[in-house]
């Protein structure tokens, strides 16, 4: 599972647990990298699965990535 998650994160820039831990919760996490490309943190957001569909996941991930970039400038 870890290898699959790492590949997904590298390709998409976020991780989606697709309610693997709890069937009623869905969470995404966006990695935060330093200027020298080291992983230094992540920002995670979660909610009830009925409130976050696949389309919203993409929008949320994009917003979080954009905010992280603006904070690190």
PDB file of N, CA and C in Angstrom:
ATOM      1  N   UNK A   1       0.839  -1.203   0.000  1.00  0.00           N
ATOM      2  CA  UNK A   1       0.000   0.000   0.000  1.00  0.00           C
ATOM      3  C   UNK A   1       0.871   1.250   0.000  1.00  0.00           C
ATOM      4  N   UNK A   2       1.947   1.243   0.800  1.00  0.00           N
ATOM      5  CA  UNK A   2       2.807   2.426   0.861  1.00  0.00           C
ATOM      6  C   UNK A   2       3.380   2.772  -0.506  1.00  0.00           C
ATOM      7  N   UNK A   3       3.862   1.773  -1.246  1.00  0.00           N
ATOM      8  CA  UNK A   3       4.441   2.009  -2.572  1.00  0.00           C
ATOM      9  C   UNK A   3       3.399   2.593  -3.514  1.00  0.00           C
ATOM     10  N   UNK A   4       2.189   2.059  -3.476  1.00  0.00           N
ATOM     11  CA  UNK A   4       1.121   2.597  -4.314  1.00  0.00           C
ATOM     12  C   UNK A   4       0.808   4.034  -3.939  1.00  0.00           C
ATOM     13  N   UNK A   5       0.763   4.336  -2.647  1.00  0.00           N
ATOM     14  CA  UNK A   5       0.489   5.701  -2.190  1.00  0.00           C
ATOM     15  C   UNK A   5       1.597   6.647  -2.612  1.00  0.00           C
ATOM     16  N   UNK A   6       2.845   6.224  -2.444  1.00  0.00           N
ATOM     17  CA  UNK A   6       3.974   7.076  -2.819  1.00  0.00           C
ATOM     18  C   UNK A   6       3.949   7.387  -4.310  1.00  0.00           C
ATOM     19  N   UNK A   7       3.662   6.401  -5.134  1.00  0.00           N
ATOM     20  CA  UNK A   7       3.568   6.628  -6.585  1.00  0.00           C
ATOM     21  C   UNK A   7       2.425   7.579  -6.916  1.00  0.00           C
ATOM     22  N   UNK A   8       1.283   7.397  -6.253  1.00  0.00           N
ATOM     23  CA  UNK A   8       0.131   8.271  -6.486  1.00  0.00           C
ATOM     24  C   UNK A   8       0.466   9.706  -6.103  1.00  0.00           C
ATOM     25  N   UNK A   9       1.109   9.878  -4.949  1.00  0.00           N
ATOM     26  CA  UNK A   9       1.457  11.223  -4.472  1.00  0.00           C
ATOM     27  C   UNK A   9       2.442  11.885  -5.435  1.00  0.00           C
ATOM     28  N   UNK A  10       3.450  11.160  -5.875  1.00  0.00           N
ATOM     29  CA  UNK A  10       4.422  11.724  -6.818  1.00  0.00           C
ATOM     30  C   UNK A  10       3.750  12.157  -8.105  1.00  0.00           C
ATOM     31  N   UNK A  11       2.803  11.379  -8.576  1.00  0.00           N
ATOM     32  CA  UNK A  11       2.139  11.677  -9.850  1.00  0.00           C
ATOM     33  C   UNK A  11       1.094  12.785  -9.712  1.00  0.00           C
ATOM     34  N   UNK A  12       0.331  12.789  -8.610  1.00  0.00           N
ATOM     35  CA  UNK A  12      -0.805  13.706  -8.474  1.00  0.00           C
ATOM     36  C   UNK A  12      -0.584  14.869  -7.513  1.00  0.00           C
ATOM     37  N   UNK A  13       0.410  14.771  -6.649  1.00  0.00           N
ATOM     38  CA  UNK A  13       0.699  15.856  -5.727  1.00  0.00           C
ATOM     39  C   UNK A  13      -0.171  15.873  -4.482  1.00  0.00           C
ATOM     40  N   UNK A  14      -0.900  14.823  -4.245  1.00  0.00           N
ATOM     41  CA  UNK A  14      -1.700  14.698  -3.026  1.00  0.00           C
ATOM     42  C   UNK A  14      -1.986  13.224  -2.783  1.00  0.00           C
ATOM     43  N   UNK A  15      -2.446  12.920  -1.578  1.00  0.00           N
ATOM     44  CA  UNK A  15      -2.825  11.555  -1.229  1.00  0.00           C
ATOM     45  C   UNK A  15      -4.301  11.539  -0.850  1.00  0.00           C
ATOM     46  N   UNK A  16      -5.011  10.550  -1.300  1.00  0.00           N
ATOM     47  CA  UNK A  16      -6.433  10.393  -1.018  1.00  0.00           C
ATOM     48  C   UNK A  16      -6.623   9.035  -0.356  1.00  0.00           C
ATOM     49  N   UNK A  17      -7.103   9.003   0.885  1.00  0.00           N
ATOM     50  CA  UNK A  17      -7.255   7.712   1.565  1.00  0.00           C
ATOM     51  C   UNK A  17      -8.504   6.953   1.122  1.00  0.00           C
ATOM     52  N   UNK A  18      -9.372   7.602   0.375  1.00  0.00           N
ATOM     53  CA  UNK A  18     -10.596   6.971  -0.166  1.00  0.00           C
ATOM     54  C   UNK A  18     -11.313   6.143   0.898  1.00  0.00           C
ATOM     55  N   UNK A  19     -11.461   6.755   2.063  1.00  0.00           N
ATOM     56  CA  UNK A  19     -12.127   6.168   3.239  1.00  0.00           C
ATOM     57  C   UNK A  19     -11.635   4.759   3.586  1.00  0.00           C
ATOM     58  N   UNK A  20     -10.315   4.547   3.512  1.00  0.00           N
ATOM     59  CA  UNK A  20      -9.749   3.244   3.845  1.00  0.00           C
ATOM     60  C   UNK A  20      -9.757   2.975   5.355  1.00  0.00           C
ATOM     61  N   UNK A  21      -9.543   4.005   6.165  1.00  0.00           N
ATOM     62  CA  UNK A  21      -9.481   3.801   7.610  1.00  0.00           C
ATOM     63  C   UNK A  21     -10.874   3.716   8.229  1.00  0.00           C
ATOM     64  N   UNK A  22     -11.707   4.662   7.871  1.00  0.00           N
ATOM     65  CA  UNK A  22     -13.103   4.677   8.328  1.00  0.00           C
ATOM     66  C   UNK A  22     -13.993   4.786   7.104  1.00  0.00           C
ATOM     67  N   UNK A  23     -15.015   3.949   6.998  1.00  0.00           N
ATOM     68  CA  UNK A  23     -15.851   3.966   5.799  1.00  0.00           C
ATOM     69  C   UNK A  23     -16.710   5.221   5.683  1.00  0.00           C
ATOM     70  N   UNK A  24     -16.818   6.000   6.737  1.00  0.00           N
ATOM     71  CA  UNK A  24     -17.633   7.220   6.712  1.00  0.00           C
ATOM     72  C   UNK A  24     -16.800   8.498   6.590  1.00  0.00           C
ATOM     73  N   UNK A  25     -15.461   8.380   6.552  1.00  0.00           N
ATOM     74  CA  UNK A  25     -14.575   9.546   6.452  1.00  0.00           C
ATOM     75  C   UNK A  25     -13.714   9.442   5.197  1.00  0.00           C
ATOM     76  N   UNK A  26     -13.447  10.588   4.604  1.00  0.00           N
ATOM     77  CA  UNK A  26     -12.518  10.650   3.474  1.00  0.00           C
ATOM     78  C   UNK A  26     -11.556  11.790   3.747  1.00  0.00           C
ATOM     79  N   UNK A  27     -10.262  11.523   3.552  1.00  0.00           N
ATOM     80  CA  UNK A  27      -9.251  12.525   3.845  1.00  0.00           C
ATOM     81  C   UNK A  27      -8.257  12.622   2.706  1.00  0.00           C
ATOM     82  N   UNK A  28      -7.741  13.814   2.522  1.00  0.00           N
ATOM     83  CA  UNK A  28      -6.650  14.010   1.577  1.00  0.00           C
ATOM     84  C   UNK A  28      -5.528  14.727   2.307  1.00  0.00           C
ATOM     85  N   UNK A  29      -4.319  14.526   1.817  1.00  0.00           N
ATOM     86  CA  UNK A  29      -3.154  15.208   2.370  1.00  0.00           C
ATOM     87  C   UNK A  29      -2.289  15.690   1.218  1.00  0.00           C
ATOM     88  N   UNK A  30      -1.753  16.879   1.382  1.00  0.00           N
ATOM     89  CA  UNK A  30      -0.874  17.471   0.384  1.00  0.00           C
ATOM     90  C   UNK A  30       0.502  17.640   1.019  1.00  0.00           C
ATOM     91  N   UNK A  31       1.551  17.103   0.390  1.00  0.00           N
ATOM     92  CA  UNK A  31       2.889  17.242   0.962  1.00  0.00           C
ATOM     93  C   UNK A  31       3.410  18.670   0.837  1.00  0.00           C
ATOM     94  N   UNK A  32       4.255  19.047   1.787  1.00  0.00           N
ATOM     95  CA  UNK A  32       4.910  20.356   1.779  1.00  0.00           C
ATOM     96  C   UNK A  32       6.411  20.098   1.684  1.00  0.00           C
ATOM     97  N   UNK A  33       7.035  20.673   0.662  1.00  0.00           N
ATOM     98  CA  UNK A  33       8.453  20.472   0.430  1.00  0.00           C
ATOM     99  C   UNK A  33       9.228  21.754   0.678  1.00  0.00           C
ATOM    100  N   UNK A  34      10.462  21.612   1.167  1.00  0.00           N
ATOM    101  CA  UNK A  34      11.350  22.757   1.357  1.00  0.00           C
ATOM    102  C   UNK A  34      11.889  23.200  -0.001  1.00  0.00           C
ATOM    103  N   UNK A  35      12.625  24.298  -0.003  1.00  0.00           N
ATOM    104  CA  UNK A  35      13.207  24.803  -1.251  1.00  0.00           C
ATOM    105  C   UNK A  35      14.175  23.812  -1.872  1.00  0.00           C
ATOM    106  N   UNK A  36      14.768  22.944  -1.050  1.00  0.00           N
ATOM    107  CA  UNK A  36      15.684  21.935  -1.597  1.00  0.00           C
ATOM    108  C   UNK A  36      14.996  20.578  -1.775  1.00  0.00           C
ATOM    109  N   UNK A  37      13.665  20.609  -1.930  1.00  0.00           N
ATOM    110  CA  UNK A  37      12.839  19.444  -2.276  1.00  0.00           C
ATOM    111  C   UNK A  37      12.765  18.356  -1.212  1.00  0.00           C
ATOM    112  N   UNK A  38      12.991  18.729   0.037  1.00  0.00           N
ATOM    113  CA  UNK A  38      12.835  17.763   1.128  1.00  0.00           C
ATOM    114  C   UNK A  38      11.422  17.876   1.692  1.00  0.00           C
ATOM    115  N   UNK A  39      10.838  16.727   1.987  1.00  0.00           N
ATOM    116  CA  UNK A  39       9.509  16.711   2.595  1.00  0.00           C
ATOM    117  C   UNK A  39       9.622  17.246   4.017  1.00  0.00           C
ATOM    118  N   UNK A  40       8.874  18.313   4.330  1.00  0.00           N
ATOM    119  CA  UNK A  40       8.975  18.918   5.658  1.00  0.00           C
ATOM    120  C   UNK A  40       7.656  18.870   6.429  1.00  0.00           C
ATOM    121  N   UNK A  41       6.556  18.632   5.738  1.00  0.00           N
ATOM    122  CA  UNK A  41       5.254  18.607   6.410  1.00  0.00           C
ATOM    123  C   UNK A  41       4.190  18.132   5.436  1.00  0.00           C
ATOM    124  N   UNK A  42       2.972  18.064   5.922  1.00  0.00           N
ATOM    125  CA  UNK A  42       1.824  17.830   5.047  1.00  0.00           C
ATOM    126  C   UNK A  42       0.629  18.555   5.634  1.00  0.00           C
ATOM    127  N   UNK A  43      -0.305  18.878   4.771  1.00  0.00           N
ATOM    128  CA  UNK A  43      -1.556  19.510   5.184  1.00  0.00           C
ATOM    129  C   UNK A  43      -2.661  18.527   4.838  1.00  0.00           C
ATOM    130  N   UNK A  44      -3.459  18.180   5.840  1.00  0.00           N
ATOM    131  CA  UNK A  44      -4.517  17.183   5.637  1.00  0.00           C
ATOM    132  C   UNK A  44      -5.884  17.795   5.917  1.00  0.00           C
ATOM    133  N   UNK A  45      -6.846  17.341   5.146  1.00  0.00           N
ATOM    134  CA  UNK A  45      -8.235  17.786   5.291  1.00  0.00           C
ATOM    135  C   UNK A  45      -9.119  16.554   5.207  1.00  0.00           C
ATOM    136  N   UNK A  46     -10.113  16.491   6.064  1.00  0.00           N
ATOM    137  CA  UNK A  46     -11.024  15.355   6.032  1.00  0.00           C
ATOM    138  C   UNK A  46     -12.451  15.778   6.315  1.00  0.00           C
ATOM    139  N   UNK A  47     -13.368  14.957   5.875  1.00  0.00           N
ATOM    140  CA  UNK A  47     -14.784  15.206   6.113  1.00  0.00           C
ATOM    141  C   UNK A  47     -15.544  13.904   5.910  1.00  0.00           C
ATOM    142  N   UNK A  48     -16.830  13.970   6.128  1.00  0.00           N
ATOM    143  CA  UNK A  48     -17.670  12.797   5.909  1.00  0.00           C
ATOM    144  C   UNK A  48     -17.689  12.450   4.423  1.00  0.00           C
ATOM    145  N   UNK A  49     -17.665  11.171   4.143  1.00  0.00           N
ATOM    146  CA  UNK A  49     -17.529  10.694   2.776  1.00  0.00           C
ATOM    147  C   UNK A  49     -18.648  11.205   1.851  1.00  0.00           C
ATOM    148  N   UNK A  50     -19.831  11.398   2.373  1.00  0.00           N
ATOM    149  CA  UNK A  50     -20.928  11.870   1.527  1.00  0.00           C
ATOM    150  C   UNK A  50     -20.780  13.344   1.131  1.00  0.00           C
ATOM    151  N   UNK A  51     -19.835  14.068   1.738  1.00  0.00           N
ATOM    152  CA  UNK A  51     -19.622  15.478   1.410  1.00  0.00           C
ATOM    153  C   UNK A  51     -18.457  15.713   0.452  1.00  0.00           C
ATOM    154  N   UNK A  52     -17.629  14.672   0.237  1.00  0.00           N
ATOM    155  CA  UNK A  52     -16.451  14.823  -0.619  1.00  0.00           C
ATOM    156  C   UNK A  52     -16.468  13.751  -1.702  1.00  0.00           C
ATOM    157  N   UNK A  53     -16.808  14.148  -2.919  1.00  0.00           N
ATOM    158  CA  UNK A  53     -16.758  13.200  -4.034  1.00  0.00           C
ATOM    159  C   UNK A  53     -15.439  13.394  -4.794  1.00  0.00           C
ATOM    160  N   UNK A  54     -15.213  12.593  -5.829  1.00  0.00           N
ATOM    161  CA  UNK A  54     -13.948  12.649  -6.567  1.00  0.00           C
ATOM    162  C   UNK A  54     -13.678  14.021  -7.169  1.00  0.00           C
ATOM    163  N   UNK A  55     -14.696  14.675  -7.673  1.00  0.00           N
ATOM    164  CA  UNK A  55     -14.523  16.001  -8.274  1.00  0.00           C
ATOM    165  C   UNK A  55     -14.093  17.020  -7.223  1.00  0.00           C
ATOM    166  N   UNK A  56     -14.705  16.960  -6.051  1.00  0.00           N
ATOM    167  CA  UNK A  56     -14.335  17.884  -4.984  1.00  0.00           C
ATOM    168  C   UNK A  56     -12.920  17.622  -4.486  1.00  0.00           C
ATOM    169  N   UNK A  57     -12.500  16.354  -4.478  1.00  0.00           N
ATOM    170  CA  UNK A  57     -11.137  16.027  -4.052  1.00  0.00           C
ATOM    171  C   UNK A  57     -10.128  16.780  -4.911  1.00  0.00           C
ATOM    172  N   UNK A  58     -10.328  16.776  -6.214  1.00  0.00           N
ATOM    173  CA  UNK A  58      -9.406  17.469  -7.115  1.00  0.00           C
ATOM    174  C   UNK A  58      -9.388  18.964  -6.843  1.00  0.00           C
ATOM    175  N   UNK A  59     -10.547  19.554  -6.612  1.00  0.00           N
ATOM    176  CA  UNK A  59     -10.629  20.986  -6.327  1.00  0.00           C
ATOM    177  C   UNK A  59      -9.976  21.327  -4.991  1.00  0.00           C
ATOM    178  N   UNK A  60     -10.233  20.517  -3.986  1.00  0.00           N
ATOM    179  CA  UNK A  60      -9.652  20.751  -2.660  1.00  0.00           C
ATOM    180  C   UNK A  60      -8.131  20.618  -2.724  1.00  0.00           C
ATOM    181  N   UNK A  61      -7.651  19.584  -3.362  1.00  0.00           N
ATOM    182  CA  UNK A  61      -6.198  19.376  -3.479  1.00  0.00           C
ATOM    183  C   UNK A  61      -5.547  20.557  -4.196  1.00  0.00           C
ATOM    184  N   UNK A  62      -6.166  21.036  -5.261  1.00  0.00           N
ATOM    185  CA  UNK A  62      -5.608  22.171  -6.008  1.00  0.00           C
ATOM    186  C   UNK A  62      -5.570  23.427  -5.135  1.00  0.00           C
ATOM    187  N   UNK A  63      -6.622  23.674  -4.375  1.00  0.00           N
ATOM    188  CA  UNK A  63      -6.656  24.848  -3.497  1.00  0.00           C
ATOM    189  C   UNK A  63      -5.601  24.766  -2.399  1.00  0.00           C
ATOM    190  N   UNK A  64      -5.451  23.601  -1.814  1.00  0.00           N
ATOM    191  CA  UNK A  64      -4.460  23.426  -0.751  1.00  0.00           C
ATOM    192  C   UNK A  64      -3.049  23.597  -1.310  1.00  0.00           C
ATOM    193  N   UNK A  65      -2.765  22.998  -2.477  1.00  0.00           N
ATOM    194  CA  UNK A  65      -1.443  23.141  -3.098  1.00  0.00           C
ATOM    195  C   UNK A  65      -1.150  24.608  -3.408  1.00  0.00           C
ATOM    196  N   UNK A  66      -2.147  25.322  -3.917  1.00  0.00           N
ATOM    197  CA  UNK A  66      -1.983  26.739  -4.238  1.00  0.00           C
ATOM    198  C   UNK A  66      -1.690  27.547  -2.986  1.00  0.00           C
ATOM    199  N   UNK A  67      -2.405  27.279  -1.897  1.00  0.00           N
ATOM    200  CA  UNK A  67      -2.200  28.019  -0.644  1.00  0.00           C
ATOM    201  C   UNK A  67      -0.826  27.723  -0.063  1.00  0.00           C
ATOM    202  N   UNK A  68      -0.393  26.471  -0.115  1.00  0.00           N
ATOM    203  CA  UNK A  68       0.933  26.107   0.381  1.00  0.00           C
ATOM    204  C   UNK A  68       1.999  26.887  -0.385  1.00  0.00           C
ATOM    205  N   UNK A  69       1.883  26.915  -1.708  1.00  0.00           N
ATOM    206  CA  UNK A  69       2.860  27.650  -2.519  1.00  0.00           C
ATOM    207  C   UNK A  69       2.895  29.125  -2.140  1.00  0.00           C
ATOM    208  N   UNK A  70       1.734  29.729  -1.939  1.00  0.00           N
ATOM    209  CA  UNK A  70       1.698  31.153  -1.607  1.00  0.00           C
ATOM    210  C   UNK A  70       2.291  31.433  -0.224  1.00  0.00           C
ATOM    211  N   UNK A  71       2.156  30.490   0.689  1.00  0.00           N
ATOM    212  CA  UNK A  71       2.716  30.676   2.035  1.00  0.00           C
ATOM    213  C   UNK A  71       4.231  30.485   2.063  1.00  0.00           C
ATOM    214  N   UNK A  72       4.754  29.680   1.143  1.00  0.00           N
ATOM    215  CA  UNK A  72       6.183  29.407   1.131  1.00  0.00           C
ATOM    216  C   UNK A  72       6.981  30.419   0.324  1.00  0.00           C
ATOM    217  N   UNK A  73       6.321  31.304  -0.383  1.00  0.00           N
ATOM    218  CA  UNK A  73       7.050  32.309  -1.190  1.00  0.00           C
ATOM    219  C   UNK A  73       7.703  33.355  -0.331  1.00  0.00           C
TER     220      UNK A  73
END
